[in-house]
mmCIF file of C-alpha atoms and ligand atoms in Angstrom:
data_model
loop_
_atom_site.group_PDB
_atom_site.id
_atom_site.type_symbol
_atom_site.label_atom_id
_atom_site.label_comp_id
_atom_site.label_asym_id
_atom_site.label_seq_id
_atom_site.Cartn_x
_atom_site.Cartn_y
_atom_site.Cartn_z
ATOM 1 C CA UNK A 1 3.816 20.675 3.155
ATOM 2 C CA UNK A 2 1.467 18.968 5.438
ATOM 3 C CA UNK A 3 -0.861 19.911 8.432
ATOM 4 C CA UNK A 4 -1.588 17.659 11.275
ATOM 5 C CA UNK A 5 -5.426 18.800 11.407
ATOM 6 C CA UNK A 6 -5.358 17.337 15.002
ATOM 7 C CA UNK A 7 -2.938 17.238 17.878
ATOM 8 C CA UNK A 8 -3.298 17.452 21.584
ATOM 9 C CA UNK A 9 0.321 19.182 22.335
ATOM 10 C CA UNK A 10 -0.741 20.424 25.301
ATOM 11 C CA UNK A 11 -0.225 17.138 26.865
ATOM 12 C CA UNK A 12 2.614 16.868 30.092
ATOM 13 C CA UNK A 13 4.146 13.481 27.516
ATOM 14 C CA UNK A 14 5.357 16.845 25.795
ATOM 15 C CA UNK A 15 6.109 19.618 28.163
ATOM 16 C CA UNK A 16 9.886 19.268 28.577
ATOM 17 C CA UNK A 17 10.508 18.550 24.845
ATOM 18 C CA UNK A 18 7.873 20.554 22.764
ATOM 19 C CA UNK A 19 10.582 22.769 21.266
ATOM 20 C CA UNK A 20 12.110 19.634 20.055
ATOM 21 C CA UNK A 21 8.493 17.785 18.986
ATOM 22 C CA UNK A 22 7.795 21.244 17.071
ATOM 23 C CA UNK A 23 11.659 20.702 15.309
ATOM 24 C CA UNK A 24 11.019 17.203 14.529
ATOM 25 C CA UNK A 25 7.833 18.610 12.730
ATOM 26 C CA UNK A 26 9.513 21.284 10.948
ATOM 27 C CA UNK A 27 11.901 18.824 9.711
ATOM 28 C CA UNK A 28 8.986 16.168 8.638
ATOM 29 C CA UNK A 29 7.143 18.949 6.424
ATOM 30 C CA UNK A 30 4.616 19.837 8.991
ATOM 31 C CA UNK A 31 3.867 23.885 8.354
ATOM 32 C CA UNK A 32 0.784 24.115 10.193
ATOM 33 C CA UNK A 33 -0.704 22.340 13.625
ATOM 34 C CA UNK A 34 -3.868 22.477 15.168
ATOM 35 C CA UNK A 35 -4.426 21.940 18.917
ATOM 36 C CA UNK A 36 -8.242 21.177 19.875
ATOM 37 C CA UNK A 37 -8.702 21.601 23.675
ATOM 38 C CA UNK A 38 -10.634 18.962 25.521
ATOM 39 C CA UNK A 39 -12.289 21.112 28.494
ATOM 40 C CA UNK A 40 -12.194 24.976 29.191
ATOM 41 C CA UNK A 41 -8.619 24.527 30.710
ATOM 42 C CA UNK A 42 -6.868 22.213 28.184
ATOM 43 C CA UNK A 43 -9.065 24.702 25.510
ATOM 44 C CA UNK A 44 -6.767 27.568 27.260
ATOM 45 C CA UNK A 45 -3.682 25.742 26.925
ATOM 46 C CA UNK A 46 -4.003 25.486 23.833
ATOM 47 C CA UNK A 47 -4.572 28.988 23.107
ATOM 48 C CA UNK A 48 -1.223 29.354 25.005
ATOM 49 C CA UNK A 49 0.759 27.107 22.918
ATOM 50 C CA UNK A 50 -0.838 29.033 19.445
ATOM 51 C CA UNK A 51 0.664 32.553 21.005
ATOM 52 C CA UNK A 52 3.623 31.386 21.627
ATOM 53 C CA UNK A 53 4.391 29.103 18.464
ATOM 54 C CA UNK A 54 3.506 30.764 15.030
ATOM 55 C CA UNK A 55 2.609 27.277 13.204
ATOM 56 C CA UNK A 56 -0.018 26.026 16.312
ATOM 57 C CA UNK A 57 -3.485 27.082 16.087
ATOM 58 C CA UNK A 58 -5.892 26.612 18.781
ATOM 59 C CA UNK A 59 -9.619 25.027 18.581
ATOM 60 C CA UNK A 60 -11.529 25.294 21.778
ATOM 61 C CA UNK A 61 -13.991 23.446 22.904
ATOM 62 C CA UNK A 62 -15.592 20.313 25.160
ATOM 63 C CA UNK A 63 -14.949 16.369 24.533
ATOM 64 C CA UNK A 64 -17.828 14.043 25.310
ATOM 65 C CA UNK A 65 -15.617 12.811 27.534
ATOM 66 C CA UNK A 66 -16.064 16.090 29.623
ATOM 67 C CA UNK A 67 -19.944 17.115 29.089
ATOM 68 C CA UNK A 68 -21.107 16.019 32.990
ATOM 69 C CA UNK A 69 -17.971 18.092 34.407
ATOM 70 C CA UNK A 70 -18.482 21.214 32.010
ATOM 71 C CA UNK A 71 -19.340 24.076 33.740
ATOM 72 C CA UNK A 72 -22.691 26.078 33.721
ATOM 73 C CA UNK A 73 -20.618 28.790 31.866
ATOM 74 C CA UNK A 74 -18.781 26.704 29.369
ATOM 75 C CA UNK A 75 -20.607 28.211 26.209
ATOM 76 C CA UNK A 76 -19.773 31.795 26.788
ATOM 77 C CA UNK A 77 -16.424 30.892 27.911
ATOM 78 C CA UNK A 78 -16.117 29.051 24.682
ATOM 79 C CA UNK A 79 -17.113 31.988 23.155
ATOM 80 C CA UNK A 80 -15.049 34.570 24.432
ATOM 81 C CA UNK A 81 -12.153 32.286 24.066
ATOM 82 C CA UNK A 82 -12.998 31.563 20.374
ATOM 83 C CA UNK A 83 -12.699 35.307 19.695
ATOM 84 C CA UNK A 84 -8.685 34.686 19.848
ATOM 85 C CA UNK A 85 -6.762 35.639 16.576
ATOM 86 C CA UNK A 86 -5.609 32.069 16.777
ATOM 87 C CA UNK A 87 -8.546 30.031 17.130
ATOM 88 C CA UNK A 88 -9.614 28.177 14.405
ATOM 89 C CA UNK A 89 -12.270 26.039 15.210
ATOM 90 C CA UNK A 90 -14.948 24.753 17.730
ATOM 91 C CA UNK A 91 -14.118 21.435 19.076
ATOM 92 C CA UNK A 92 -13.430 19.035 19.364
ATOM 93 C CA UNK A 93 -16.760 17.553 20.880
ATOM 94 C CA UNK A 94 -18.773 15.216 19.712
ATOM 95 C CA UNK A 95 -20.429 11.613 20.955
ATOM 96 C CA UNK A 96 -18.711 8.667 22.296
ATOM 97 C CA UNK A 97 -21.041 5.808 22.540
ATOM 98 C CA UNK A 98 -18.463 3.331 23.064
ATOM 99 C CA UNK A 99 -17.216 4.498 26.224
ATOM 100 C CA UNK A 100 -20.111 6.506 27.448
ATOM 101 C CA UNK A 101 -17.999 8.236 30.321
ATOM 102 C CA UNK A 102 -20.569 11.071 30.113
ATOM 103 C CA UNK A 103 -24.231 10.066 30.075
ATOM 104 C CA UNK A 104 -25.547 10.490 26.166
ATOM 105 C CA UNK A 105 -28.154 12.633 26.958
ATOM 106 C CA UNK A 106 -25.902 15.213 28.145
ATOM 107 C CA UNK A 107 -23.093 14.758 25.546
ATOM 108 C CA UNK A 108 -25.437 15.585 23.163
ATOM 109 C CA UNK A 109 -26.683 18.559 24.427
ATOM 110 C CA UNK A 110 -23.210 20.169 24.677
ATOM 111 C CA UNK A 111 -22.592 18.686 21.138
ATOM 112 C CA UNK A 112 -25.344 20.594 19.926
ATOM 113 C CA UNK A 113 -24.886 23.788 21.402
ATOM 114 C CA UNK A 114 -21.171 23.523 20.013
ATOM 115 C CA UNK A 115 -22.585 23.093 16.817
ATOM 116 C CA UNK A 116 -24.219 25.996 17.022
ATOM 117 C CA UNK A 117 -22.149 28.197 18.924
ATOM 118 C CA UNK A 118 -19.986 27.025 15.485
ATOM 119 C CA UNK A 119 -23.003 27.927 13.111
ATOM 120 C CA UNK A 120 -23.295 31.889 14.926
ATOM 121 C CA UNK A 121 -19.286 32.212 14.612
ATOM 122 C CA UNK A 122 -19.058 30.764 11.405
ATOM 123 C CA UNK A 123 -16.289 28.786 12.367
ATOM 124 C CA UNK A 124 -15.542 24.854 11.678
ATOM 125 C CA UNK A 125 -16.434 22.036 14.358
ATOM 126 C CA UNK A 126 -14.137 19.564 15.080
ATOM 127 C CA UNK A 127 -16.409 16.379 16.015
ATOM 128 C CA UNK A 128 -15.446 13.154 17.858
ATOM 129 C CA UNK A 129 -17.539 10.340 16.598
ATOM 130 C CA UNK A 130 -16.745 6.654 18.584
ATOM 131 C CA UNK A 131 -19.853 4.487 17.853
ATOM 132 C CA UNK A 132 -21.950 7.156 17.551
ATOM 133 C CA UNK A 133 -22.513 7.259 13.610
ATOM 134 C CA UNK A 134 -26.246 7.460 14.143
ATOM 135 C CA UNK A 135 -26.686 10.316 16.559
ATOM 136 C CA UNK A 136 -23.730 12.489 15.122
ATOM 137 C CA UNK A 137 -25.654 12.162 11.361
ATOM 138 C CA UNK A 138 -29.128 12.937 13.164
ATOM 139 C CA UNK A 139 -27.498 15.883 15.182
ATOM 140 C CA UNK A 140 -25.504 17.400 12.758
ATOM 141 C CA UNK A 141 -28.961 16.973 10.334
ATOM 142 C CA UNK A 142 -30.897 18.607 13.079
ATOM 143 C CA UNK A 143 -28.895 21.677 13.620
ATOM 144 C CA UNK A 144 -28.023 21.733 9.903
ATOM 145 C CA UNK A 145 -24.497 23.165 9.878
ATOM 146 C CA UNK A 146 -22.262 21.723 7.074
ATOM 147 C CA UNK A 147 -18.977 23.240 8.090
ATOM 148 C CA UNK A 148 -16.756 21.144 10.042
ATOM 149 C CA UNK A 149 -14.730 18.007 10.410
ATOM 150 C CA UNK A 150 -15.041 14.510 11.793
ATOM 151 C CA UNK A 151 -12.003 13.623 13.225
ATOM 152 C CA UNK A 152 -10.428 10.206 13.480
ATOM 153 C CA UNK A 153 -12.714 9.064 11.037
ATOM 154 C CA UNK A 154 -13.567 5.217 11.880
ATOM 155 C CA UNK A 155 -17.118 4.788 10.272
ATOM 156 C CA UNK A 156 -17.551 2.209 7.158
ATOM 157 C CA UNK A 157 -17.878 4.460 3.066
ATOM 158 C CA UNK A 158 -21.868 4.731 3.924
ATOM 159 C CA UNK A 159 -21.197 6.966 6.627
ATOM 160 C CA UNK A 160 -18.222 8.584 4.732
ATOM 161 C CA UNK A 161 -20.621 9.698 2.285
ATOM 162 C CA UNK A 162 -23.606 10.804 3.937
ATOM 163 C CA UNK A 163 -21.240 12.916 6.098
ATOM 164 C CA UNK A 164 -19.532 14.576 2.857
ATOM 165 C CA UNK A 165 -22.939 14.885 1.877
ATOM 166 C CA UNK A 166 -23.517 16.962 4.861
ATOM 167 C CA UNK A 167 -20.850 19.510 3.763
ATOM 168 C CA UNK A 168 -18.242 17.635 6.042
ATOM 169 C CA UNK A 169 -14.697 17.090 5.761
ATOM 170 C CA UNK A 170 -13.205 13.942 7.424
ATOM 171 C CA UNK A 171 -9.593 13.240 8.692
ATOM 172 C CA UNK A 172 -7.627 10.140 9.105
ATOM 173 C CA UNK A 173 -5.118 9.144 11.824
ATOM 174 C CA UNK A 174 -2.520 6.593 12.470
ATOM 175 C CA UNK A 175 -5.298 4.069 11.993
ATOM 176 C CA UNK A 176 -5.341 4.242 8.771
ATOM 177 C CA UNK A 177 -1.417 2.200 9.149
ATOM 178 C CA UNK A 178 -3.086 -0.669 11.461
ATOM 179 C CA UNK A 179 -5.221 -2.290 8.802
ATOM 180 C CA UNK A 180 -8.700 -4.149 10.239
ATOM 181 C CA UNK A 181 -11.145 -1.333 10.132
ATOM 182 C CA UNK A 182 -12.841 0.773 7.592
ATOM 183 C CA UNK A 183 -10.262 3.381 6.917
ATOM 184 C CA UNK A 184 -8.837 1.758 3.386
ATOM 185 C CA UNK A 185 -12.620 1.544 2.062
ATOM 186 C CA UNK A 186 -13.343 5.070 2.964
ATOM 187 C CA UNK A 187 -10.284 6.158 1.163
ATOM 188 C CA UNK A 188 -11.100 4.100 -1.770
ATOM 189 C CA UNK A 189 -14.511 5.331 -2.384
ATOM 190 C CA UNK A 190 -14.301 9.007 -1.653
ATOM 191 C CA UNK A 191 -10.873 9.346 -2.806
ATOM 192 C CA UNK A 192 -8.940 12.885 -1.155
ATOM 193 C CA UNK A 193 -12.111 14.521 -1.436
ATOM 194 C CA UNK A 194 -12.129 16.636 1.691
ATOM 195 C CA UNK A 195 -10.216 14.293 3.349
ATOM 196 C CA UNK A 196 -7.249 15.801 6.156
ATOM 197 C CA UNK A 197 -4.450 14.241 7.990
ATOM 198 C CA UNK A 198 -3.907 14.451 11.501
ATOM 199 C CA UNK A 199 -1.901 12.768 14.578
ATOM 200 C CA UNK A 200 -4.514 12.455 17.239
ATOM 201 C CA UNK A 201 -1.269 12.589 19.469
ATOM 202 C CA UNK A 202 0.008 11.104 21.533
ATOM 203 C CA UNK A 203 -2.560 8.685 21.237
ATOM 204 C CA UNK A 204 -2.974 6.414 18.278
ATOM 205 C CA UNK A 205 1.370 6.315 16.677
ATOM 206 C CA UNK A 206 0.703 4.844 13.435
ATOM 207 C CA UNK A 207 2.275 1.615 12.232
ATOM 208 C CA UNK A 208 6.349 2.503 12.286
ATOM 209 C CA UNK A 209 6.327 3.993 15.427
ATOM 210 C CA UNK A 210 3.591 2.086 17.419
ATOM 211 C CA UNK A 211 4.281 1.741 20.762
ATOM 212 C CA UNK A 212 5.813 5.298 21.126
ATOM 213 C CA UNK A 213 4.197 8.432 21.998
ATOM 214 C CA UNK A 214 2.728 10.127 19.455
ATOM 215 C CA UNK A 215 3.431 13.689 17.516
ATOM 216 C CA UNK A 216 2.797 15.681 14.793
ATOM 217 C CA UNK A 217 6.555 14.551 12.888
ATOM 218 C CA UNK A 218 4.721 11.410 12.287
ATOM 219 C CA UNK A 219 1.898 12.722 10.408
ATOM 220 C CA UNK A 220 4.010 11.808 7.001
ATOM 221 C CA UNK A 221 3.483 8.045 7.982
ATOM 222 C CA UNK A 222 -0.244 8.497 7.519
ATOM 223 C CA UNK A 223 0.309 10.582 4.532
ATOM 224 C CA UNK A 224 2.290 8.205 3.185
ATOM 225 C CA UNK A 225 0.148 5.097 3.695
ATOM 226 C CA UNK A 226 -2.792 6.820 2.284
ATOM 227 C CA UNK A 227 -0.529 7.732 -1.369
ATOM 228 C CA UNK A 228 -0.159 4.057 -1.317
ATOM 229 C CA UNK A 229 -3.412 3.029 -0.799
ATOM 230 C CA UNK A 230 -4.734 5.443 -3.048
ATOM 231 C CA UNK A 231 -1.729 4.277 -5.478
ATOM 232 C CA UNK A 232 -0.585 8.117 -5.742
ATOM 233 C CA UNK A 233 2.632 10.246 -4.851
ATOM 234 C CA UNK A 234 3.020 11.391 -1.319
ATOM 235 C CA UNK A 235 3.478 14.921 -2.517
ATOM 236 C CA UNK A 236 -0.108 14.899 -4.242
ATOM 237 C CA UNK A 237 -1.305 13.501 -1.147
ATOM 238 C CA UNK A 238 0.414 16.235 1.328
ATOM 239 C CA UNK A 239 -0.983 19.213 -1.752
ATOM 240 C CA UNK A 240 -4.500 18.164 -1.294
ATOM 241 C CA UNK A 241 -4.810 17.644 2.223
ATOM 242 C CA UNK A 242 -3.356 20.966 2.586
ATOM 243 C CA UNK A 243 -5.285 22.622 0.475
ATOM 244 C CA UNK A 244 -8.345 20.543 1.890
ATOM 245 C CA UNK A 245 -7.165 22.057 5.494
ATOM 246 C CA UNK A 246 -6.614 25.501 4.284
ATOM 247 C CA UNK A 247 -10.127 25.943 2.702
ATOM 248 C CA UNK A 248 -12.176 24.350 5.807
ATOM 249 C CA UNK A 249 -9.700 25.857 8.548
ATOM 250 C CA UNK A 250 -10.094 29.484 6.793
ATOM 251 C CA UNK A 251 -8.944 31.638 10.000
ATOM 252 C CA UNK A 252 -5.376 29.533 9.367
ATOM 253 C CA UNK A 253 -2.728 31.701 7.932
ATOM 254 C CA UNK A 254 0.574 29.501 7.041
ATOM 255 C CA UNK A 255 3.399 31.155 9.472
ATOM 256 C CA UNK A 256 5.690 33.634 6.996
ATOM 257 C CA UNK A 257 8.440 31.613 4.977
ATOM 258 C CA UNK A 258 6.597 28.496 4.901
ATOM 259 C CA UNK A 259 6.133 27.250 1.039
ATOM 260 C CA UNK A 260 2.673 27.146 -0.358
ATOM 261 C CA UNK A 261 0.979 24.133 -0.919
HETATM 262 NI NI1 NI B 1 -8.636 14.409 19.874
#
């Protein structure tokens, strides 16, 4: 069984077909998905889609993207959002450096106080790093909260292990299928230790499917391209990013019938 750690389902690519995206899953292995929201509203929608499908979990929370627009109230929204049954996680936020559609100075403020809105709820952040290796190491340092993942991980093995060091888990996308980054390193020095799978979607199809929109089915092709990086069986790869999701996700229960992993 797999999880995709990370997919944005609420997305209008997948309104009129989400029964049949959710099938496709079902049929590719996928027991479990989580849903991180993007702003308050897409954080809601999320929270929608876990009530009404037993295998989607929510996360709540507010992308870098988002941190000028958030609202004075977003943290105890956040809050009384994240006291859901199906909530899982805080996120995702984060720093993106690369795009900077938010000024930093503010990103990181709302990163921060994510972080530790995490820390008092003891739940997982989900953080967005895009060339921001420094200040998410130096924030995450600062408020000193080691539960959590970095998503989308696209940072060279020095990074990999200083944020493992941390108490961090990191997940890989569809990138890991396009060759020319860092992803095959990573995986080669730190092995499946605390590493996840996840979609992203719809952004970022991996290599079979680029081109297409996105969805949690084709979490198996980044499965499978990390059992043959790593030179292992795709099952051992789907077992211990399971496992890895079950024990950092801990608020996850796998929906009744579903096979252990
Ligand atoms: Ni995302």
């Amino acid at each position: 069984m797999l999880i995709d750690t990370h997919a944005h389902i609420f997305y209008k690519d997948y309104r009129d077909s989400l029964d049949d995206v959710l099938k496709r899953a079902a049929d590719a292995g996928v027991g479990a998905i989580i849903c991180p929201g993007l702003d308050l509203e897409t954080s809601e929608q999320s929270l929608k889609l876990a009530d009404r499908y037993d295998q989607v979990w929510a996360a709540v929370g507010v992308h870098p993207h988002d941190a000028e627009s958030a609202p004075d109230n977003t943290l105890q929204e956040l809050e009384r959002l994240a006291a859901h049954d199906k909530v899982v996680a805080i996120g995702e936020t984060g720093l993106d450096f690369y795009r900077n559609i938010s000024p930093p100075e503010m990103q990181e403020r709302l990163f921060r106080e994510q972080l530790e809105l995490a820390a008092s709820l003891g739940y997982p952040a989900i953080v967005h790093n895009r060339s921001a290796d420094e200040g998410v190491l130096r924030i995450l340092r600062e408020v000193g909260y080691g539960n959590g993942v970095v998503h989308c991980f696209s940072s060279p093995p020095e990074t990999a292990r200083q944020v493992l060091d941390l108490g961090f888990h990191i997940s890989f996308t569809g990138t890991v299928t396009f060759g020319k980054n860092h992803n095959e390193a990573v995986l080669r020095a730190v092995g499946l230790e605390r590493v996840m799978v996840e979609t992203d979607c719809p952004y970022l199809a991996p290599a079979p499917k680029r081109g297409r929109t996105n969805e949690p089915a084709y979490v198996s092709h980044v499965a499978a391209k990390i059992a043959d990086i790593l030179k292992m069986d795709v099952t051992e790869v789907a077992r211990q990013t399971t496992e890895n999701a079950l024990a950092l996700f801990s608020r996850m229960r796998l929906p009744n019938g579903s096979e252990s992993p």
